[in-house]
Every structure is written in C-alpha cells, then in structure tokens.
Amino acid sequence: MDGLECSEVMLSDIDLSDRCDSEYYTKDYLMNDQILSHCKTEKISQLCKTTASAFYPAATHLYEFGDFPFVRCVDCIDYPIITPEQDSNFEKIPLAFAEKSSGISILKNNDIVITKVGTPCYTSIIDGYSRLALSRTVLGLTNVKNINPYYL
C-alpha cells in the first residue's frame, strides 16, 4: 500500500458551489490552501473587471474574410504577450461581425486574457492593440487598477 494517501475533510469545510473532486483534497493541495489562507489577498474583482464572450453565431467560416484580431485559447498558450507583431498568426473575424454580435467581448491594450477551456489558466497580456475580440474559449480582465497588469 505504498504511496496510498488519504485526506479527511469535513463536509462543512467544502464549498459545494465549487469543485469538490477528490483530487482537490490531496495532502499537497490542502497544505498549499493552509499556507495561502494566511496570506493577505484581495479578490480579483477589487483589481479589475471580468468579461467573456457569450453566445454568438459560428465565426470560423469568416476567418478568411476577417480583418479584426480574434483571440482564442491556442493563442494564449503560444503568446504570453499578444502584440501586433504576431498579427499574422491570429485568426481574424470581420469587424462588423464583432460589433454586431453583442455576445463578443472586446479587449484593449493592457487587458489580460485567461484561457478557460482546453488548457485552462494560461494567461496573456494585450500589448499594442487598441481593440481585439475574444472567443468563447477565453475570458478577459479589463480596467486593471492599483496593480501592474504584467504582475497580475
């Protein structure tokens, strides 16, 4: 039974509105949680606003006609800083489609993109774009205040 591990957690200590998979309660995770609980923290909502694209019509068929940068999950994995120098590597959608689709969120310079599907939690910062569109696979942090967005 070498390597077998068991953690006991009180049901009252589990936030049932959050994930409660057993892997989140391994010895290392519980130790890290204990250490972090003693650190001074601020909620992300105190530092910025969150935004995400919601339902919008399929856009893949528009890529060949696009002129407006469209950030997807795969872009954040490859580019921790998204700049116009990589512009030719990104898919694009027509600007009119982005503006017409109320479900598409727009980010700007110094905003942050975080992947939420596929490979979650990769982060990129927008640098040098005045505006670009977000796909459904990422979320954005906008209006970052009281902290350097590169640090956040």
CSV table of N, CA and C in Angstrom, one decimal:
chain,number,residue,atom,x,y,z
A,1,MET,N,0.8,-1.2,0.0
A,1,MET,CA,0.0,0.0,0.0
A,1,MET,C,0.9,1.3,0.0
A,2,ASP,N,2.1,1.1,-0.5
A,2,ASP,CA,3.0,2.3,-0.6
A,2,ASP,C,2.4,3.3,-1.5
A,3,GLY,N,2.5,4.5,-1.2
A,3,GLY,CA,2.0,5.6,-2.0
A,3,GLY,C,0.5,5.9,-1.8
A,4,LEU,N,-0.1,5.1,-1.0
A,4,LEU,CA,-1.6,5.4,-0.8
A,4,LEU,C,-1.7,6.6,0.1
A,5,GLU,N,-2.6,7.4,-0.2
A,5,GLU,CA,-2.8,8.7,0.6
A,5,GLU,C,-4.3,8.9,0.9
A,6,CYS,N,-4.6,9.4,2.0
A,6,CYS,CA,-5.9,9.6,2.4
A,6,CYS,C,-6.0,11.0,3.1
A,7,SER,N,-7.0,11.8,2.8
A,7,SER,CA,-7.2,13.1,3.4
A,7,SER,C,-8.6,13.1,4.0
A,8,GLU,N,-8.8,13.6,5.2
A,8,GLU,CA,-10.1,13.7,5.8
A,8,GLU,C,-10.5,15.2,5.8
A,9,VAL,N,-11.6,15.5,5.2
A,9,VAL,CA,-12.1,16.8,5.1
A,9,VAL,C,-13.5,16.9,5.6
A,10,MET,N,-13.8,17.8,6.5
A,10,MET,CA,-15.2,18.0,7.0
A,10,MET,C,-16.1,18.5,5.8
A,11,LEU,N,-17.2,17.9,5.7
A,11,LEU,CA,-18.2,18.4,4.7
A,11,LEU,C,-18.5,19.9,4.8
A,12,SER,N,-18.5,20.4,6.1
A,12,SER,CA,-18.8,21.8,6.3
A,12,SER,C,-17.7,22.7,5.8
A,13,ASP,N,-16.5,22.1,5.5
A,13,ASP,CA,-15.4,22.9,5.0
A,13,ASP,C,-15.3,22.9,3.5
A,14,ILE,N,-16.3,22.2,2.8
A,14,ILE,CA,-16.3,22.2,1.4
A,14,ILE,C,-17.3,23.1,0.8
A,15,ASP,N,-16.9,23.9,-0.1
A,15,ASP,CA,-17.8,24.9,-0.8
A,15,ASP,C,-18.5,24.1,-1.9
A,16,LEU,N,-19.7,23.6,-1.7
A,16,LEU,CA,-20.4,22.8,-2.7
A,16,LEU,C,-20.7,23.5,-3.9
A,17,SER,N,-20.6,24.8,-4.0
A,17,SER,CA,-20.9,25.6,-5.2
A,17,SER,C,-19.6,25.6,-6.1
A,18,ASP,N,-18.5,25.1,-5.6
A,18,ASP,CA,-17.3,25.0,-6.3
A,18,ASP,C,-17.0,23.5,-6.6
A,19,ARG,N,-15.8,23.2,-7.2
A,19,ARG,CA,-15.5,21.9,-7.5
A,19,ARG,C,-15.2,21.1,-6.2
A,20,CYS,N,-15.6,19.9,-6.1
A,20,CYS,CA,-15.4,19.1,-4.9
A,20,CYS,C,-14.8,17.7,-5.3
A,21,ASP,N,-14.1,17.7,-6.4
A,21,ASP,CA,-13.4,16.4,-6.8
A,21,ASP,C,-12.4,16.0,-5.8
A,22,SER,N,-12.1,14.8,-5.6
A,22,SER,CA,-11.2,14.3,-4.6
A,22,SER,C,-9.8,14.8,-4.9
A,23,GLU,N,-9.4,15.0,-6.1
A,23,GLU,CA,-8.1,15.5,-6.4
A,23,GLU,C,-7.7,16.9,-5.8
A,24,TYR,N,-8.8,17.6,-5.5
A,24,TYR,CA,-8.6,19.0,-4.9
A,24,TYR,C,-8.3,18.9,-3.4
A,25,TYR,N,-8.3,17.7,-2.9
A,25,TYR,CA,-8.1,17.5,-1.4
A,25,TYR,C,-7.0,16.6,-1.1
A,26,THR,N,-6.0,16.6,-2.0
A,26,THR,CA,-4.7,15.8,-1.7
A,26,THR,C,-3.9,16.5,-0.6
A,27,LYS,N,-3.0,15.8,0.0
A,27,LYS,CA,-2.2,16.4,1.0
A,27,LYS,C,-1.5,17.7,0.6
A,28,ASP,N,-0.9,17.7,-0.6
A,28,ASP,CA,-0.2,18.9,-1.1
A,28,ASP,C,-1.2,20.1,-1.3
A,29,TYR,N,-2.3,19.8,-1.9
A,29,TYR,CA,-3.3,20.9,-2.1
A,29,TYR,C,-3.8,21.5,-0.8
A,30,LEU,N,-4.1,20.6,0.2
A,30,LEU,CA,-4.6,21.0,1.5
A,30,LEU,C,-3.5,21.9,2.2
A,31,MET,N,-2.2,21.5,2.1
A,31,MET,CA,-1.1,22.2,2.7
A,31,MET,C,-1.0,23.6,2.0
A,32,ASN,N,-1.1,23.6,0.7
A,32,ASN,CA,-1.0,24.9,0.0
A,32,ASN,C,-2.1,25.8,0.3
A,33,ASP,N,-3.3,25.3,0.5
A,33,ASP,CA,-4.5,26.0,0.9
A,33,ASP,C,-4.3,26.6,2.3
A,34,GLN,N,-3.8,25.9,3.1
A,34,GLN,CA,-3.5,26.3,4.5
A,34,GLN,C,-2.5,27.5,4.5
A,35,ILE,N,-1.4,27.4,3.7
A,35,ILE,CA,-0.4,28.4,3.6
A,35,ILE,C,-1.0,29.7,3.0
A,36,LEU,N,-1.8,29.5,1.9
A,36,LEU,CA,-2.4,30.7,1.3
A,36,LEU,C,-3.5,31.4,2.1
A,37,SER,N,-4.1,30.6,3.0
A,37,SER,CA,-5.1,31.2,3.9
A,37,SER,C,-4.6,32.2,4.8
A,38,HIS,N,-3.3,32.2,5.1
A,38,HIS,CA,-2.6,33.1,6.0
A,38,HIS,C,-2.0,34.3,5.2
A,39,CYS,N,-2.1,34.3,3.9
A,39,CYS,CA,-1.6,35.4,3.1
A,39,CYS,C,-2.6,36.5,2.9
A,40,LYS,N,-2.1,37.8,2.9
A,40,LYS,CA,-3.0,38.9,2.6
A,40,LYS,C,-3.4,38.8,1.1
A,41,THR,N,-4.7,38.8,0.9
A,41,THR,CA,-5.2,38.7,-0.5
A,41,THR,C,-6.2,39.7,-0.8
A,42,GLU,N,-6.5,40.0,-2.0
A,42,GLU,CA,-7.6,40.8,-2.5
A,42,GLU,C,-8.4,40.0,-3.5
A,43,LYS,N,-9.7,40.2,-3.5
A,43,LYS,CA,-10.5,39.5,-4.6
A,43,LYS,C,-10.1,40.1,-5.9
A,44,ILE,N,-10.1,39.3,-7.0
A,44,ILE,CA,-9.8,39.8,-8.3
A,44,ILE,C,-10.8,40.9,-8.7
A,45,SER,N,-12.0,40.9,-8.2
A,45,SER,CA,-13.0,41.9,-8.5
A,45,SER,C,-12.6,43.3,-8.0
A,46,GLN,N,-11.7,43.3,-7.0
A,46,GLN,CA,-11.2,44.6,-6.5
A,46,GLN,C,-10.2,45.2,-7.4
A,47,LEU,N,-9.6,44.4,-8.2
A,47,LEU,CA,-8.4,44.8,-9.1
A,47,LEU,C,-8.8,45.1,-10.5
A,48,CYS,N,-9.9,44.5,-10.9
A,48,CYS,CA,-10.3,44.6,-12.4
A,48,CYS,C,-11.7,44.1,-12.5
A,49,LYS,N,-12.2,44.2,-13.8
A,49,LYS,CA,-13.5,43.6,-14.1
A,49,LYS,C,-13.3,42.4,-15.0
A,50,THR,N,-14.2,41.5,-14.9
A,50,THR,CA,-14.0,40.3,-15.8
A,50,THR,C,-15.1,40.4,-16.9
A,51,THR,N,-14.7,39.9,-18.1
A,51,THR,CA,-15.6,39.8,-19.2
A,51,THR,C,-15.3,38.6,-20.0
A,52,ALA,N,-16.3,38.1,-20.7
A,52,ALA,CA,-16.2,36.9,-21.5
A,52,ALA,C,-17.2,37.0,-22.7
A,53,SER,N,-16.9,36.4,-23.8
A,53,SER,CA,-17.8,36.3,-24.9
A,53,SER,C,-18.8,35.2,-24.6
A,54,ALA,N,-20.0,35.5,-24.9
A,54,ALA,CA,-21.1,34.6,-24.7
A,54,ALA,C,-21.5,34.0,-26.0
A,55,PHE,N,-22.8,33.6,-26.1
A,55,PHE,CA,-23.2,33.0,-27.4
A,55,PHE,C,-23.1,34.0,-28.5
A,56,TYR,N,-22.5,33.6,-29.6
A,56,TYR,CA,-22.5,34.3,-30.9
A,56,TYR,C,-22.5,33.3,-32.0
A,57,PRO,N,-23.0,33.7,-33.2
A,57,PRO,CA,-23.0,32.7,-34.3
A,57,PRO,C,-21.6,32.2,-34.6
A,58,ALA,N,-21.6,31.0,-35.2
A,58,ALA,CA,-20.3,30.5,-35.6
A,58,ALA,C,-19.5,31.5,-36.4
A,59,ALA,N,-18.2,31.5,-36.2
A,59,ALA,CA,-17.4,32.5,-36.9
A,59,ALA,C,-16.3,31.9,-37.8
A,60,THR,N,-16.0,30.6,-37.6
A,60,THR,CA,-14.9,30.0,-38.3
A,60,THR,C,-14.9,30.2,-39.9
A,61,HIS,N,-16.1,30.2,-40.4
A,61,HIS,CA,-16.2,30.4,-41.9
A,61,HIS,C,-15.9,31.9,-42.3
A,62,LEU,N,-15.8,32.8,-41.3
A,62,LEU,CA,-15.5,34.2,-41.5
A,62,LEU,C,-14.0,34.5,-41.5
A,63,TYR,N,-13.2,33.6,-41.0
A,63,TYR,CA,-11.8,33.8,-40.8
A,63,TYR,C,-11.1,34.3,-42.1
A,64,GLU,N,-11.4,33.7,-43.2
A,64,GLU,CA,-10.8,34.1,-44.4
A,64,GLU,C,-11.1,35.5,-44.9
A,65,PHE,N,-12.2,36.1,-44.3
A,65,PHE,CA,-12.6,37.5,-44.7
A,65,PHE,C,-12.3,38.5,-43.6
A,66,GLY,N,-11.8,38.0,-42.5
A,66,GLY,CA,-11.6,38.8,-41.3
A,66,GLY,C,-10.5,39.8,-41.4
A,67,ASP,N,-10.7,40.9,-40.6
A,67,ASP,CA,-9.8,42.0,-40.5
A,67,ASP,C,-9.5,42.4,-39.1
A,68,PHE,N,-10.2,41.8,-38.1
A,68,PHE,CA,-10.2,42.2,-36.7
A,68,PHE,C,-9.6,41.0,-35.9
A,69,PRO,N,-8.5,41.2,-35.1
A,69,PRO,CA,-7.9,40.1,-34.4
A,69,PRO,C,-8.9,39.4,-33.4
A,70,PHE,N,-8.9,38.1,-33.4
A,70,PHE,CA,-9.8,37.3,-32.6
A,70,PHE,C,-9.0,36.3,-31.7
A,71,VAL,N,-8.9,36.6,-30.5
A,71,VAL,CA,-8.0,35.8,-29.5
A,71,VAL,C,-8.7,34.5,-29.1
A,72,ARG,N,-8.0,33.4,-29.3
A,72,ARG,CA,-8.6,32.1,-28.9
A,72,ARG,C,-7.6,31.5,-27.9
A,73,CYS,N,-8.1,30.4,-27.3
A,73,CYS,CA,-7.3,29.7,-26.3
A,73,CYS,C,-5.9,29.4,-26.8
A,74,VAL,N,-5.8,28.8,-28.0
A,74,VAL,CA,-4.5,28.4,-28.5
A,74,VAL,C,-3.5,29.6,-28.6
A,75,ASP,N,-4.0,30.8,-28.8
A,75,ASP,CA,-3.2,32.0,-28.9
A,75,ASP,C,-2.5,32.3,-27.6
A,76,CYS,N,-3.2,32.1,-26.5
A,76,CYS,CA,-2.6,32.4,-25.2
A,76,CYS,C,-1.5,31.4,-24.8
A,77,ILE,N,-1.7,30.2,-25.3
A,77,ILE,CA,-0.7,29.2,-25.0
A,77,ILE,C,0.6,29.5,-25.7
A,78,ASP,N,0.6,30.0,-26.9
A,78,ASP,CA,1.7,30.3,-27.7
A,78,ASP,C,2.3,31.7,-27.4
A,79,TYR,N,1.5,32.6,-27.0
A,79,TYR,CA,1.9,34.0,-26.9
A,79,TYR,C,1.5,34.6,-25.5
A,80,PRO,N,2.4,34.6,-24.5
A,80,PRO,CA,2.1,35.3,-23.2
A,80,PRO,C,1.9,36.8,-23.3
A,81,ILE,N,2.5,37.4,-24.3
A,81,ILE,CA,2.2,38.8,-24.6
A,81,ILE,C,1.7,38.8,-26.1
A,82,ILE,N,0.5,39.4,-26.3
A,82,ILE,CA,-0.1,39.4,-27.6
A,82,ILE,C,0.1,40.8,-28.1
A,83,THR,N,0.9,40.9,-29.2
A,83,THR,CA,1.3,42.2,-29.8
A,83,THR,C,0.9,42.1,-31.3
A,84,PRO,N,0.8,43.3,-31.9
A,84,PRO,CA,0.6,43.4,-33.4
A,84,PRO,C,1.7,42.7,-34.2
A,85,GLU,N,2.9,42.5,-33.6
A,85,GLU,CA,3.9,41.8,-34.4
A,85,GLU,C,3.6,40.4,-34.7
A,86,GLN,N,2.7,39.8,-33.9
A,86,GLN,CA,2.2,38.4,-34.2
A,86,GLN,C,0.9,38.4,-35.0
A,87,ASP,N,0.5,39.5,-35.4
A,87,ASP,CA,-0.9,39.7,-36.0
A,87,ASP,C,-1.2,38.7,-37.1
A,88,SER,N,-0.2,38.3,-37.9
A,88,SER,CA,-0.5,37.4,-39.0
A,88,SER,C,-0.7,36.0,-38.5
A,89,ASN,N,-0.4,35.7,-37.2
A,89,ASN,CA,-0.6,34.4,-36.6
A,89,ASN,C,-1.9,34.1,-36.0
A,90,PHE,N,-2.7,35.2,-35.9
A,90,PHE,CA,-4.0,35.1,-35.3
A,90,PHE,C,-5.1,35.0,-36.3
A,91,GLU,N,-6.2,34.3,-35.9
A,91,GLU,CA,-7.4,34.3,-36.8
A,91,GLU,C,-8.0,35.7,-36.7
A,92,LYS,N,-8.8,36.0,-37.7
A,92,LYS,CA,-9.5,37.3,-37.7
A,92,LYS,C,-10.9,37.1,-38.1
A,93,ILE,N,-11.7,38.0,-37.5
A,93,ILE,CA,-13.1,38.0,-37.9
A,93,ILE,C,-13.4,39.4,-38.5
A,94,PRO,N,-14.5,39.5,-39.3
A,94,PRO,CA,-14.8,40.9,-39.8
A,94,PRO,C,-15.2,41.8,-38.6
A,95,LEU,N,-14.7,43.0,-38.6
A,95,LEU,CA,-15.0,44.0,-37.5
A,95,LEU,C,-16.5,44.2,-37.4
A,96,ALA,N,-17.2,44.2,-38.5
A,96,ALA,CA,-18.7,44.4,-38.5
A,96,ALA,C,-19.4,43.2,-37.8
A,97,PHE,N,-18.9,42.0,-37.9
A,97,PHE,CA,-19.4,40.9,-37.2
A,97,PHE,C,-19.2,41.0,-35.7
A,98,ALA,N,-18.0,41.4,-35.3
A,98,ALA,CA,-17.7,41.6,-33.9
A,98,ALA,C,-18.6,42.7,-33.3
A,99,GLU,N,-18.8,43.8,-34.0
A,99,GLU,CA,-19.6,44.9,-33.4
A,99,GLU,C,-21.1,44.5,-33.4
A,100,LYS,N,-21.5,43.7,-34.4
A,100,LYS,CA,-22.9,43.4,-34.5
A,100,LYS,C,-23.3,42.3,-33.5
A,101,SER,N,-22.4,41.4,-33.1
A,101,SER,CA,-22.7,40.3,-32.2
A,101,SER,C,-22.5,40.8,-30.8
A,102,SER,N,-23.5,41.0,-30.1
A,102,SER,CA,-23.4,41.5,-28.7
A,102,SER,C,-22.8,40.5,-27.8
A,103,GLY,N,-22.7,39.3,-28.2
A,103,GLY,CA,-22.0,38.2,-27.4
A,103,GLY,C,-20.5,38.2,-27.4
A,104,ILE,N,-19.9,39.0,-28.3
A,104,ILE,CA,-18.5,39.1,-28.4
A,104,ILE,C,-17.9,40.2,-27.6
A,105,SER,N,-17.0,39.9,-26.7
A,105,SER,CA,-16.4,40.9,-25.8
A,105,SER,C,-15.1,41.4,-26.5
A,106,ILE,N,-14.8,42.7,-26.2
A,106,ILE,CA,-13.7,43.4,-26.8
A,106,ILE,C,-12.7,43.7,-25.7
A,107,LEU,N,-11.4,43.5,-26.0
A,107,LEU,CA,-10.3,43.9,-25.0
A,107,LEU,C,-9.5,44.9,-25.7
A,108,LYS,N,-8.7,45.6,-24.9
A,108,LYS,CA,-7.8,46.6,-25.4
A,108,LYS,C,-6.4,46.5,-24.7
A,109,ASN,N,-5.5,47.4,-25.0
A,109,ASN,CA,-4.2,47.4,-24.5
A,109,ASN,C,-4.1,47.3,-23.0
A,110,ASN,N,-3.2,46.5,-22.5
A,110,ASN,CA,-3.0,46.2,-21.0
A,110,ASN,C,-4.1,45.4,-20.4
A,111,ASP,N,-5.1,44.9,-21.2
A,111,ASP,CA,-6.1,43.9,-20.6
A,111,ASP,C,-5.4,42.6,-20.6
A,112,ILE,N,-6.0,41.6,-19.9
A,112,ILE,CA,-5.5,40.3,-19.7
A,112,ILE,C,-6.4,39.3,-20.2
A,113,VAL,N,-5.9,38.3,-20.9
A,113,VAL,CA,-6.7,37.1,-21.4
A,113,VAL,C,-6.3,35.9,-20.6
A,114,ILE,N,-7.3,35.1,-20.2
A,114,ILE,CA,-7.1,33.8,-19.5
A,114,ILE,C,-7.8,32.7,-20.2
A,115,THR,N,-7.2,31.6,-20.5
A,115,THR,CA,-7.8,30.5,-21.1
A,115,THR,C,-8.8,29.8,-20.1
A,116,LYS,N,-9.9,29.4,-20.6
A,116,LYS,CA,-10.9,28.7,-19.7
A,116,LYS,C,-11.3,27.3,-20.2
A,117,VAL,N,-10.9,26.9,-21.4
A,117,VAL,CA,-11.2,25.6,-21.8
A,117,VAL,C,-10.0,25.0,-22.5
A,118,GLY,N,-10.1,23.7,-22.7
A,118,GLY,CA,-8.9,23.0,-23.3
A,118,GLY,C,-7.7,22.9,-22.4
A,119,THR,N,-6.9,23.9,-22.4
A,119,THR,CA,-5.8,24.1,-21.5
A,119,THR,C,-6.0,25.3,-20.6
A,120,PRO,N,-6.8,25.2,-19.5
A,120,PRO,CA,-7.1,26.4,-18.7
A,120,PRO,C,-6.0,27.0,-18.0
A,121,CYS,N,-6.2,28.3,-17.7
A,121,CYS,CA,-5.3,29.1,-16.9
A,121,CYS,C,-4.0,29.6,-17.5
A,122,TYR,N,-3.9,29.5,-18.8
A,122,TYR,CA,-2.8,30.2,-19.5
A,122,TYR,C,-3.2,31.6,-19.6
A,123,THR,N,-2.2,32.5,-19.4
A,123,THR,CA,-2.6,34.0,-19.4
A,123,THR,C,-1.7,34.7,-20.4
A,124,SER,N,-2.3,35.7,-21.0
A,124,SER,CA,-1.6,36.6,-21.9
A,124,SER,C,-2.0,38.0,-21.6
A,125,ILE,N,-1.2,39.0,-21.9
A,125,ILE,CA,-1.5,40.4,-21.8
A,125,ILE,C,-1.5,41.0,-23.2
A,126,ILE,N,-2.4,41.9,-23.4
A,126,ILE,CA,-2.6,42.6,-24.6
A,126,ILE,C,-1.6,43.8,-24.6
A,127,ASP,N,-0.8,43.9,-25.6
A,127,ASP,CA,0.2,45.0,-25.7
A,127,ASP,C,0.3,45.5,-27.1
A,128,GLY,N,-0.2,46.7,-27.3
A,128,GLY,CA,-0.1,47.4,-28.5
A,128,GLY,C,-1.4,47.3,-29.4
A,129,TYR,N,-2.4,46.7,-28.9
A,129,TYR,CA,-3.7,46.7,-29.7
A,129,TYR,C,-4.7,47.6,-29.0
A,130,SER,N,-5.3,48.4,-29.8
A,130,SER,CA,-6.3,49.3,-29.2
A,130,SER,C,-7.6,48.5,-29.0
A,131,ARG,N,-7.9,47.5,-29.8
A,131,ARG,CA,-9.1,46.6,-29.6
A,131,ARG,C,-8.8,45.3,-30.3
A,132,LEU,N,-9.3,44.2,-29.7
A,132,LEU,CA,-9.4,42.9,-30.3
A,132,LEU,C,-10.5,42.1,-29.7
A,133,ALA,N,-11.0,41.1,-30.4
A,133,ALA,CA,-12.2,40.3,-29.9
A,133,ALA,C,-11.8,39.1,-29.2
A,134,LEU,N,-12.6,38.6,-28.3
A,134,LEU,CA,-12.4,37.4,-27.5
A,134,LEU,C,-13.3,36.3,-28.0
A,135,SER,N,-12.7,35.1,-28.2
A,135,SER,CA,-13.5,33.9,-28.5
A,135,SER,C,-14.2,33.4,-27.2
A,136,ARG,N,-15.0,32.4,-27.3
A,136,ARG,CA,-15.7,31.8,-26.1
A,136,ARG,C,-14.8,31.0,-25.3
A,137,THR,N,-13.6,30.7,-25.8
A,137,THR,CA,-12.6,29.8,-25.0
A,137,THR,C,-11.8,30.6,-24.0
A,138,VAL,N,-11.9,31.9,-24.0
A,138,VAL,CA,-11.1,32.7,-23.1
A,138,VAL,C,-12.0,33.7,-22.3
A,139,LEU,N,-11.4,34.2,-21.2
A,139,LEU,CA,-12.1,35.3,-20.6
A,139,LEU,C,-11.1,36.5,-20.4
A,140,GLY,N,-11.6,37.7,-20.2
A,140,GLY,CA,-10.8,38.8,-20.1
A,140,GLY,C,-10.8,39.5,-18.8
A,141,LEU,N,-9.8,40.2,-18.4
A,141,LEU,CA,-9.7,41.0,-17.2
A,141,LEU,C,-9.4,42.4,-17.8
A,142,THR,N,-10.4,43.3,-17.5
A,142,THR,CA,-10.3,44.7,-18.0
A,142,THR,C,-10.2,45.7,-16.9
A,143,ASN,N,-9.9,46.9,-17.3
A,143,ASN,CA,-9.9,48.0,-16.3
A,143,ASN,C,-9.0,47.7,-15.1
A,144,VAL,N,-7.8,47.1,-15.3
A,144,VAL,CA,-6.9,46.7,-14.2
A,144,VAL,C,-6.5,48.0,-13.5
A,145,LYS,N,-6.7,48.0,-12.2
A,145,LYS,CA,-6.3,49.2,-11.4
A,145,LYS,C,-5.5,48.8,-10.1
A,146,ASN,N,-4.7,49.7,-9.7
A,146,ASN,CA,-4.0,49.6,-8.4
A,146,ASN,C,-2.9,48.4,-8.5
A,147,ILE,N,-2.6,47.9,-9.6
A,147,ILE,CA,-1.6,46.8,-9.8
A,147,ILE,C,-1.1,46.8,-11.2
A,148,ASN,N,0.1,46.5,-11.4
A,148,ASN,CA,0.7,46.4,-12.7
A,148,ASN,C,0.1,45.2,-13.4
A,149,PRO,N,-0.5,45.3,-14.6
A,149,PRO,CA,-1.2,44.2,-15.2
A,149,PRO,C,-0.2,43.1,-15.6
A,150,TYR,N,1.1,43.4,-15.8
A,150,TYR,CA,2.1,42.4,-16.1
A,150,TYR,C,2.4,41.6,-14.8
A,151,TYR,N,2.3,42.2,-13.7
A,151,TYR,CA,2.4,41.5,-12.4
A,151,TYR,C,1.2,40.6,-12.1
A,152,LEU,N,0.0,41.2,-12.3
A,152,LEU,CA,-1.2,40.4,-12.0
A,152,LEU,C,-1.3,39.2,-12.9
